[in-house]
Amino acid sequence: MAEGKKYVTPKLDELEKGPWPSFVKEIKAAAQKSPMAAALLGQLEQSYDEKIGHWKHGGIVGVVGYGGGVIGRYSDLGDKYPEVAHFHTIRINQPAGWFYTTEALRGLCDIWEEHGSGLTNMHGSTGDIIFLGTTTDQLEKVFSKLTALGFDLGGSGSDVRTPSCCNGMARCEWACYDTMKVCYNLTMAFQDEIHRPAFPYKFKMKMAGCPNDCVAAIARADLSIIGTWKDEIQQDDEMIKKFADEGLDIQRQIVSRCPTRCMDWDGKKLTINNENCVKCMFCINSMPRALAPGKERGAMVLLGAKAPIVQGAQLSSVLIPFIDLEDEESWNDLKQLLENIWEVWCEEGKNRERVGEFALRVGFGNFLEAIGLEPRPEMVAYPRDNPYVFYQTAKKE
Amino acid sequence: MAEGKKYVTPKLDELEKGPWPSFVKEIKAAAQKSPMAAALLGQLEQSYDEKIGHWKHGGIVGVVGYGGGVIGRYSDLGDKYPEVAHFHTIRINQPAGWFYTTEALRGLCDIWEEHGSGLTNMHGSTGDIIFLGTTTDQLEKVFSKLTALGFDLGGSGSDVRTPSCCNGMARCEWACYDTMKVCYNLTMAFQDEIHRPAFPYKFKMKMAGCPNDCVAAIARADLSIIGTWKDEIQQDDEMIKKFADEGLDIQRQIVSRCPTRCMDWDGKKLTINNENCVKCMFCINSMPRALAPGKERGAMVLLGAKAPIVQGAQLSSVLIPFIDLEDEESWNDLKQLLENIWEVWCEEGKNRERVGEFALRVGFGNFLEAIGLEPRPEMVAYPRDNPYVFYQTAKKE
Amino acid sequence: MERRTDIGPPHYTKFLPPVIQKNYGKWKYHEGVRPGVMVHVAESGDKLYTIRAASPRLLSVQKIRQYCDLADKYCDGYLRFTSRNNVEFLTTKEENIEPLIAELEAMGHPVGGVGRAISNIVHTQGWIHCHSAATDASGIVKSVMDDLIDYFTGKKEVPGKLRIALACCLNMCGAVHCSDIAILGIHRRPPKVMPNLAQMCEIPNVVAACPTAAIRPAKVDGKDTVEIIEEQCMYCANCFSVCPALPMADAELDGVSIWVGGKVSNARSQPMFSKLAVPYLPNNPPRWPEVGQTVRKIVEIWVEHAEPDERLGEMIQRMGWPRFFRLAGIQFSKEHIDDYRYAALSLKRTAQVHQA
Amino acid sequence: MERRTDIGPPHYTKFLPPVIQKNYGKWKYHEGVRPGVMVHVAESGDKLYTIRAASPRLLSVQKIRQYCDLADKYCDGYLRFTSRNNVEFLTTKEENIEPLIAELEAMGHPVGGVGRAISNIVHTQGWIHCHSAATDASGIVKSVMDDLIDYFTGKKEVPGKLRIALACCLNMCGAVHCSDIAILGIHRRPPKVMPNLAQMCEIPNVVAACPTAAIRPAKVDGKDTVEIIEEQCMYCANCFSVCPALPMADAELDGVSIWVGGKVSNARSQPMFSKLAVPYLPNNPPRWPEVGQTVRKIVEIWVEHAEPDERLGEMIQRMGWPRFFRLAGIQFSKEHIDDYRYAALSLKRTAQVHQA
Ligand code: SRM
Ligand code: SRM
Ligand code: SRM
Ligand code: SRM
Ligand code: SF4
Ligand code: SF4
Ligand code: SF4
Ligand code: SF4
Ligand code: SF4
Ligand code: SF4
Ligand code: SF4
Ligand code: SF4
């Protein structure tokens, strides 16, 4: 592609200065080869002048046989910046944990330099590789080259969105289950659900290897899988003493900040009442070699997080307090659970109603019944505090 | 009055046994003189047999010129137990702090023996002396004798309910303001509002001398006044040492249970970061002579507690974080605040809408504006966590 | 004699013993003396002994006069009642304590409830006076306190304060909604629509009274009335409060629910609502044994597991609800999961979980 | 060639460096090496060094290739990105660290963000790609991170982790609703009703989209359309999401709000939502100085007052919102008081108050 029209961009130029890497430099770099990127600079400068965006609602565009993966985008200044009159993005399913070989990355770059603006997001908030800006006619070409490279599109619209996960066992001593494996396997198991929107609304999945939740699963995923353990924290008293000797005030900084106050420190020995420990990770985080999650590891499954539109934000809440996820059986349980959830939600959910909102609307207890889970006290922060019980027995009598 | 008809009450008789004082014995004692009390035994035994109550909705009964103070009550078994066909209760405004002379109590007894069942509640949940069971024709007589004795009726219906308070300065070292004085003065200031219901619903006031809240004000009063202080906790290091010497584990039992972790104990000296102390009373409760509330004492005023019907229970929330209540000015401020609240609530409140529900319905910020209070961060547990702000400026522009 | 109105209650100072009048606002500290008795020491050095005795709250004038006799004999004619309806005898004379207690106990009024103890049950009217009651109040209170008497008198030690309350219907007169253990009368049948409804009540008011929109206007035999969508009813009885022609009570289905972990004080933790423990126990007069057993079990768990001055709700937060339900042998069920206004916030929205 | 579909992403094992393949699930501990660099030690004794570099997230293919060049040179051709969009270089060779950092810094990609540090800002599209944006994303992020650079690189020490996020509209793509500091683009004008609304959108859908019932059907000049009850609008833009004929953007009124105290991790405290700190700051491109100053001020308060590893929200809970507002010099206003669904629970329902 030839170099595009050059726009005067004094405001954007300001953002080339300073120590943090500059997105303007990135756009300018792309603009060396892409007239689209060049036009983006022009339109963006105008936005900076006018303090207003210039993109219109997207239409439905995509690749054959897929309902998601592409976000249509059009400029409302198409006459002035014809190169970005159409400026769609493509969402590409990232490899689990965002690990790459340079070879794979270069392959992606080549495709995008040829068929798009040359601009990307590494990565989008959901986790996808984002190819930023192309026209409808390029979509199929990009798609066929992507699949040739071994990549596929991610989700968009009312489908399963691209699952994502923390790097887990790949590089973290705290991973309580294999996040990348679970992420990959779920992604593969639900290719149809990812590519062909058929739900009332989007459905996101994220896997974090421990309660530190380094992918913000509990805040951002309709289904959040978070590692945990059942047995005792592994404790190395030598190392604990070392921390103390090196000046860590174990009483003040650790023990008295444990959320359930389940530790005791007598100046020499740390005693954990593991029965009351809620596996928050804090003490473990603070003394990496001295403490570690237990040996009986697995995950908990939580449901329902979402951003605030329109009933207010939700955090995911516990659905399965503990699941092994290593054996075939628990893996099938998980998939079955998902099928059950989707079935109920598709049947009774309203348009644009996230599953967490749906579960609350019908009543969480009723929702559990419908998806075939027994109510458990681990699912609640506290049992109901209002007396408005829909006693069932009475009605049946 | 003559002795009443004797009923066979095998179930109730069971409740005469056992170490706890028996209400059945009380009814039987009254029944010695009161046919009404005797009939109550009969009807109650029938309720115990049938597992169902036998009282009907009350009608409007009362004394001349008063709209409240009497709860009308009728039996649905009036034919069978004619003595309790009418069985109204009278609410009598208790003296602040529930202190009595035997003289006053005997006076009350005499009135009630003559004009009612001889049964009382000492006291009702709101705080009143309850005269339990009489007929409409006795009401004026009781009233005139009560006033002669220096007593008056309490509230009922949509009025100011009888204020009540903890014994405060009368017998408690922790009282941060004079609860009994404030209770009495407010009661006297609002006699009309207590006796003549003119509100959308009931309005309760309770005063506790410190955050221990020994009258459950924060849970049960539309207006809760709770003592607190502004300056530093008074500390007697000698006494603290004594507690430690006597075996109190100050680190574990006190310091690490402080809700804001604002204390430090080095084994010898307790250091309180008073800036972070939220005046919860815990450490003071635990070491009575060693610690005491500060010297700059006063109260906070909270609004809105109520039982669950029908939007769910509410706790009172902070309206005035600190008020002196000793000087004339703050006293007038408080009364003015009440007038303002009532005015707004009477104007815009719905029938059977408690003031706390009302404030939430119109928006707590709007409510503050209407009653003339500045918003303050002390009023919230946390600022809003949803982005749905009714920006005003924008609308005016 | 002129009719006096709006005179208000007597001024409290008239009723304060001289030692209080003298030391008003000048108390320095207090101490336990023995179970049920504490002494307050004033800055002046004066001492005031308080002897707290159990009261059924429902008192005959005869009993009140007996109290007065004791107060005259030992307390210079002064006494008071507490916010939990106990009676307190106030004296400056230490030597009066033992004889007073002896007389109280002989009268059947055990002394206790002070400090680390289980005090009186705050309760309501029940079948003795209220039209709304789903259970009796006094009978359950008597039975439960008979059972817990040793925790009141101090014969058995407890870790701190535990407050029990009872309300006979969802109106919750009292502080049932914020008690360590709450006993709550419940209806479990939708209201019956009486044929005379339209004469007694305004239909729009009745319809508006229902928070779940379970009531709608209807015509039966050409007459205006309402109908109840039974699946939508959660038995709040607000419609009955508004309209007598919608009775809720049912001899078979009414009963009692048990709630735990509420509190009012601000010490350590903030005030908390009580949470559902047992959704339903039958009305079983005269002694409601199921209720008594359940309450005792919960008390025993608290006695065994709580730290000093730890309230039941605080203890449960620390040990986790799963363990509490296990220890109490209560089946966790759908009913326990909130589905009302703030249901979202009651779910476990964290990975901080007490694993079994 | 046959058209392949539903192949999913490449299997991750293909992309894992050998040291990871070997020690997968067998890491023992990690340590900081220097700012921006940590080492993970495996049970086998193997060591893996991670060098984390800043990324603007919006990357040209040119830049990605430069990353690749470095990874080829120093990391055997492996690299990864983080959940906060930084780029990480992975190597077993300690000696590669310094030269790699030197090259990264020369390229304009400072190394940092590991451990106790302020990491990259998670953000969204803004005026670069989204039709919904009330502000730009990349411009603010660049300006704020320029300002906070020393906290990223470790030149200035911080007490723990502080996570900043930005979303350009209330849809909040990202974790703005659970961030220590959140920068949120806001509209403050009710939607304009475009004349062609009825052609573009179904009126019942549009009416149903509004959570506050601020939209109702209307007729203008005999044509079907909707009208907005402006007092009832809280600018959520849900109607605009559903119908393009209701634009919200406004050059003068759009801007930015600042939120604080959210978190995601379960360490110590449970996950928390971000809370409103500053209701409105103007859009002031290219550098949004008001936003930068506000964020810096909040960061400085945290750096000064937080305990080790104490998150901003935890610190504020400990010191109290009144003190936070005082320290930050932010006027507490009506806007700060919640009036949405769970407003009741946001009020101070305890006597536990931080007195001034
Ligand atoms: C590209 C991305 C932002 C980014 O720059 O990273 C994005 C961009 C858009 N999001 Fe998002 N969302 C993106 C991650 C999120 C996230 C975070 C996440 O997935 O972890 C959230 C919060 C979590 C959640 O799902 O609730 C999020 C919550 C929303 C919402 C509000 C949904 C809700 O239920 O509250 C909307 C509105 C809607 O769906 O109509 C939305 C809608 C949109 C749309 C499609 C605009 C619209 O109204 O149709 C945006 C297209 C922008 C564009 O033109 O490129 N986006 N969106 C993210 C997807 C990239 C990727 O695939 O990796
Ligand atoms: C007598 C007393 C119970 C007792 O045995 O102590 C009582 C008895 C009644 N209460 Fe109550 N309430 C009593 C204190 C309370 C309290 C506690 C308090 O005041 O501290 C509450 C909870 C706090 C509150 O006000 O919210 C309380 C909350 C209710 C409610 C629910 C109000 C709400 O907004 O949720 C109702 C229902 C109503 O108002 O229609 C109610 C209604 C009633 C009625 C009038 C029944 C009715 O539906 O009309 C009861 C009359 C019983 C009778 O026949 O004697 N009562 N009621 C208490 C008053 C005695 C006194 O004056 O000292
Ligand atoms: C007499 C009474 C006030 C009155 O004016 O009637 C009273 C009096 C005292 N209370 Fe209380 N409280 C009284 C009801 C309450 C209530 C209200 C209630 O129970 O309905 C509460 C709130 C209960 C709740 O949170 O649910 C209450 C929460 C406290 C606390 C905080 C306990 C805690 O840790 O949560 C203390 C401090 C302590 O005990 O360490 C306290 C401490 C005290 C002290 C020690 C204060 C003092 O220095 O005089 C008094 C002796 C108490 C005792 O029984 O151990 N008082 N106290 C009430 C006695 C009721 C009874 O007969 O048992
Ligand atoms: C690389 C990454 C995961 C990934 O797969 O990409 C990661 C990796 C690690 N995290 Fe994380 N976290 C990563 C995002 C997160 C997130 C998500 C986010 O920021 O959006 C969170 C939740 C943040 C929140 O609560 O809002 C997160 C909360 C933690 C915590 C808990 C901190 C706390 O006290 O609240 C720890 C433990 C600690 O630091 O003590 C932790 C610890 C770690 C450790 C030390 C785990 C380990 O042993 O390897 C890793 C090095 C971290 C570091 O930067 O200090 N990681 N970590 C992410 C790096 C993002 C970045 O570029 O800065
Ligand atoms: S979530 Fe846990 S396992 Fe995953 S990277 Fe973070 S600390 Fe490691
Ligand atoms: S993991 Fe958390 S809850 Fe468990 S002992 Fe450590 S700090 Fe306490
Ligand atoms: S509320 Fe405070 S001042 Fe009043 S009696 Fe209880 S402890 Fe004393
Ligand atoms: S009163 Fe409460 S908050 Fe203050 S120092 Fe004592 S325990 Fe801590
Ligand atoms: S709780 Fe219900 S039944 Fe009991 S006294 Fe109050 S209103 Fe009557
Ligand atoms: S009891 Fe409550 S829920 Fe049932 S119909 Fe009556 S008002 Fe409605
Ligand atoms: S936050 Fe809003 S404006 Fe920004 S990308 Fe998401 S939908 Fe678009
Ligand atoms: S912006 Fe939101 S509140 Fe305003 S009209 Fe649209 S949907 Fe309704």
CSV table of N, CA and C in Angstrom, one decimal, chain B residues 24 54 68-69 75 96 103 114 142 145 186 188 192 196 205-206 254 280 294-295 303 315 319 350 369 380:
chain,number,residue,atom,x,y,z
B,24,VAL,N,-48.3,-16.7,82.6
B,24,VAL,CA,-49.6,-17.4,82.9
B,24,VAL,C,-49.9,-17.1,84.4
B,54,HIS,N,-57.3,-15.2,68.1
B,54,HIS,CA,-58.7,-14.9,68.0
B,54,HIS,C,-59.0,-13.4,68.2
B,68,GLY,N,-54.2,9.3,69.1
B,68,GLY,CA,-53.4,8.1,69.3
B,68,GLY,C,-53.4,7.7,70.8
B,69,GLY,N,-52.6,6.7,71.1
B,69,GLY,CA,-52.5,6.3,72.5
B,69,GLY,C,-53.3,5.0,72.9
B,75,SER,N,-62.4,-9.3,70.2
B,75,SER,CA,-62.3,-10.8,70.0
B,75,SER,C,-63.2,-11.2,68.9
B,96,ALA,N,-38.6,9.0,81.1
B,96,ALA,CA,-37.3,8.7,80.4
B,96,ALA,C,-36.5,7.8,81.2
B,103,GLU,N,-44.0,4.8,94.5
B,103,GLU,CA,-45.2,5.6,94.7
B,103,GLU,C,-45.9,5.7,93.3
B,114,GLU,N,-58.6,-0.8,88.8
B,114,GLU,CA,-59.9,-0.4,88.8
B,114,GLU,C,-60.6,-0.3,87.4
B,142,VAL,N,-59.6,6.3,82.8
B,142,VAL,CA,-58.2,6.1,82.9
B,142,VAL,C,-57.4,7.3,82.6
B,145,LYS,N,-57.5,10.0,85.4
B,145,LYS,CA,-56.7,9.6,86.5
B,145,LYS,C,-55.2,9.6,86.2
B,186,LEU,N,-37.5,16.5,73.9
B,186,LEU,CA,-38.2,16.3,72.6
B,186,LEU,C,-39.6,15.8,72.8
B,188,MET,N,-41.6,16.6,75.2
B,188,MET,CA,-42.4,17.7,75.6
B,188,MET,C,-42.6,18.7,74.5
B,192,ASP,N,-48.0,17.7,70.7
B,192,ASP,CA,-49.1,17.7,69.7
B,192,ASP,C,-48.8,16.6,68.7
B,196,ARG,N,-51.6,13.7,68.2
B,196,ARG,CA,-52.5,13.8,67.1
B,196,ARG,C,-51.9,13.4,65.7
B,205,MET,N,-38.5,7.9,67.7
B,205,MET,CA,-37.3,8.5,68.1
B,205,MET,C,-36.7,7.8,69.3
B,206,LYS,N,-35.4,7.5,69.2
B,206,LYS,CA,-34.7,6.8,70.3
B,206,LYS,C,-33.3,7.4,70.5
B,254,ILE,N,-7.9,-7.5,71.6
B,254,ILE,CA,-8.4,-6.1,71.5
B,254,ILE,C,-7.8,-5.5,70.1
B,280,CYS,N,-16.1,2.9,67.9
B,280,CYS,CA,-17.0,1.8,67.9
B,280,CYS,C,-17.3,1.3,69.3
B,294,GLY,N,-13.7,10.2,74.6
B,294,GLY,CA,-13.0,11.5,74.7
B,294,GLY,C,-13.8,12.5,75.5
B,295,LYS,N,-13.2,13.7,75.5
B,295,LYS,CA,-13.9,14.7,76.3
B,295,LYS,C,-14.8,15.6,75.5
B,303,LEU,N,-31.1,8.8,60.6
B,303,LEU,CA,-32.5,8.8,60.1
B,303,LEU,C,-32.8,7.5,59.4
B,315,LEU,N,-31.8,0.3,58.4
B,315,LEU,CA,-31.1,0.8,59.5
B,315,LEU,C,-31.1,2.3,59.4
B,319,LEU,N,-27.2,11.5,59.5
B,319,LEU,CA,-27.7,12.8,59.0
B,319,LEU,C,-26.9,13.9,59.5
B,350,LYS,N,-45.8,9.3,50.7
B,350,LYS,CA,-47.1,8.5,50.4
B,350,LYS,C,-47.6,8.0,51.7
B,369,GLU,N,-31.3,18.1,50.3
B,369,GLU,CA,-31.5,19.5,49.8
B,369,GLU,C,-32.8,20.0,50.3
B,380,VAL,N,-22.2,8.7,54.2
B,380,VAL,CA,-22.2,7.5,53.4
B,380,VAL,C,-21.2,6.5,53.8
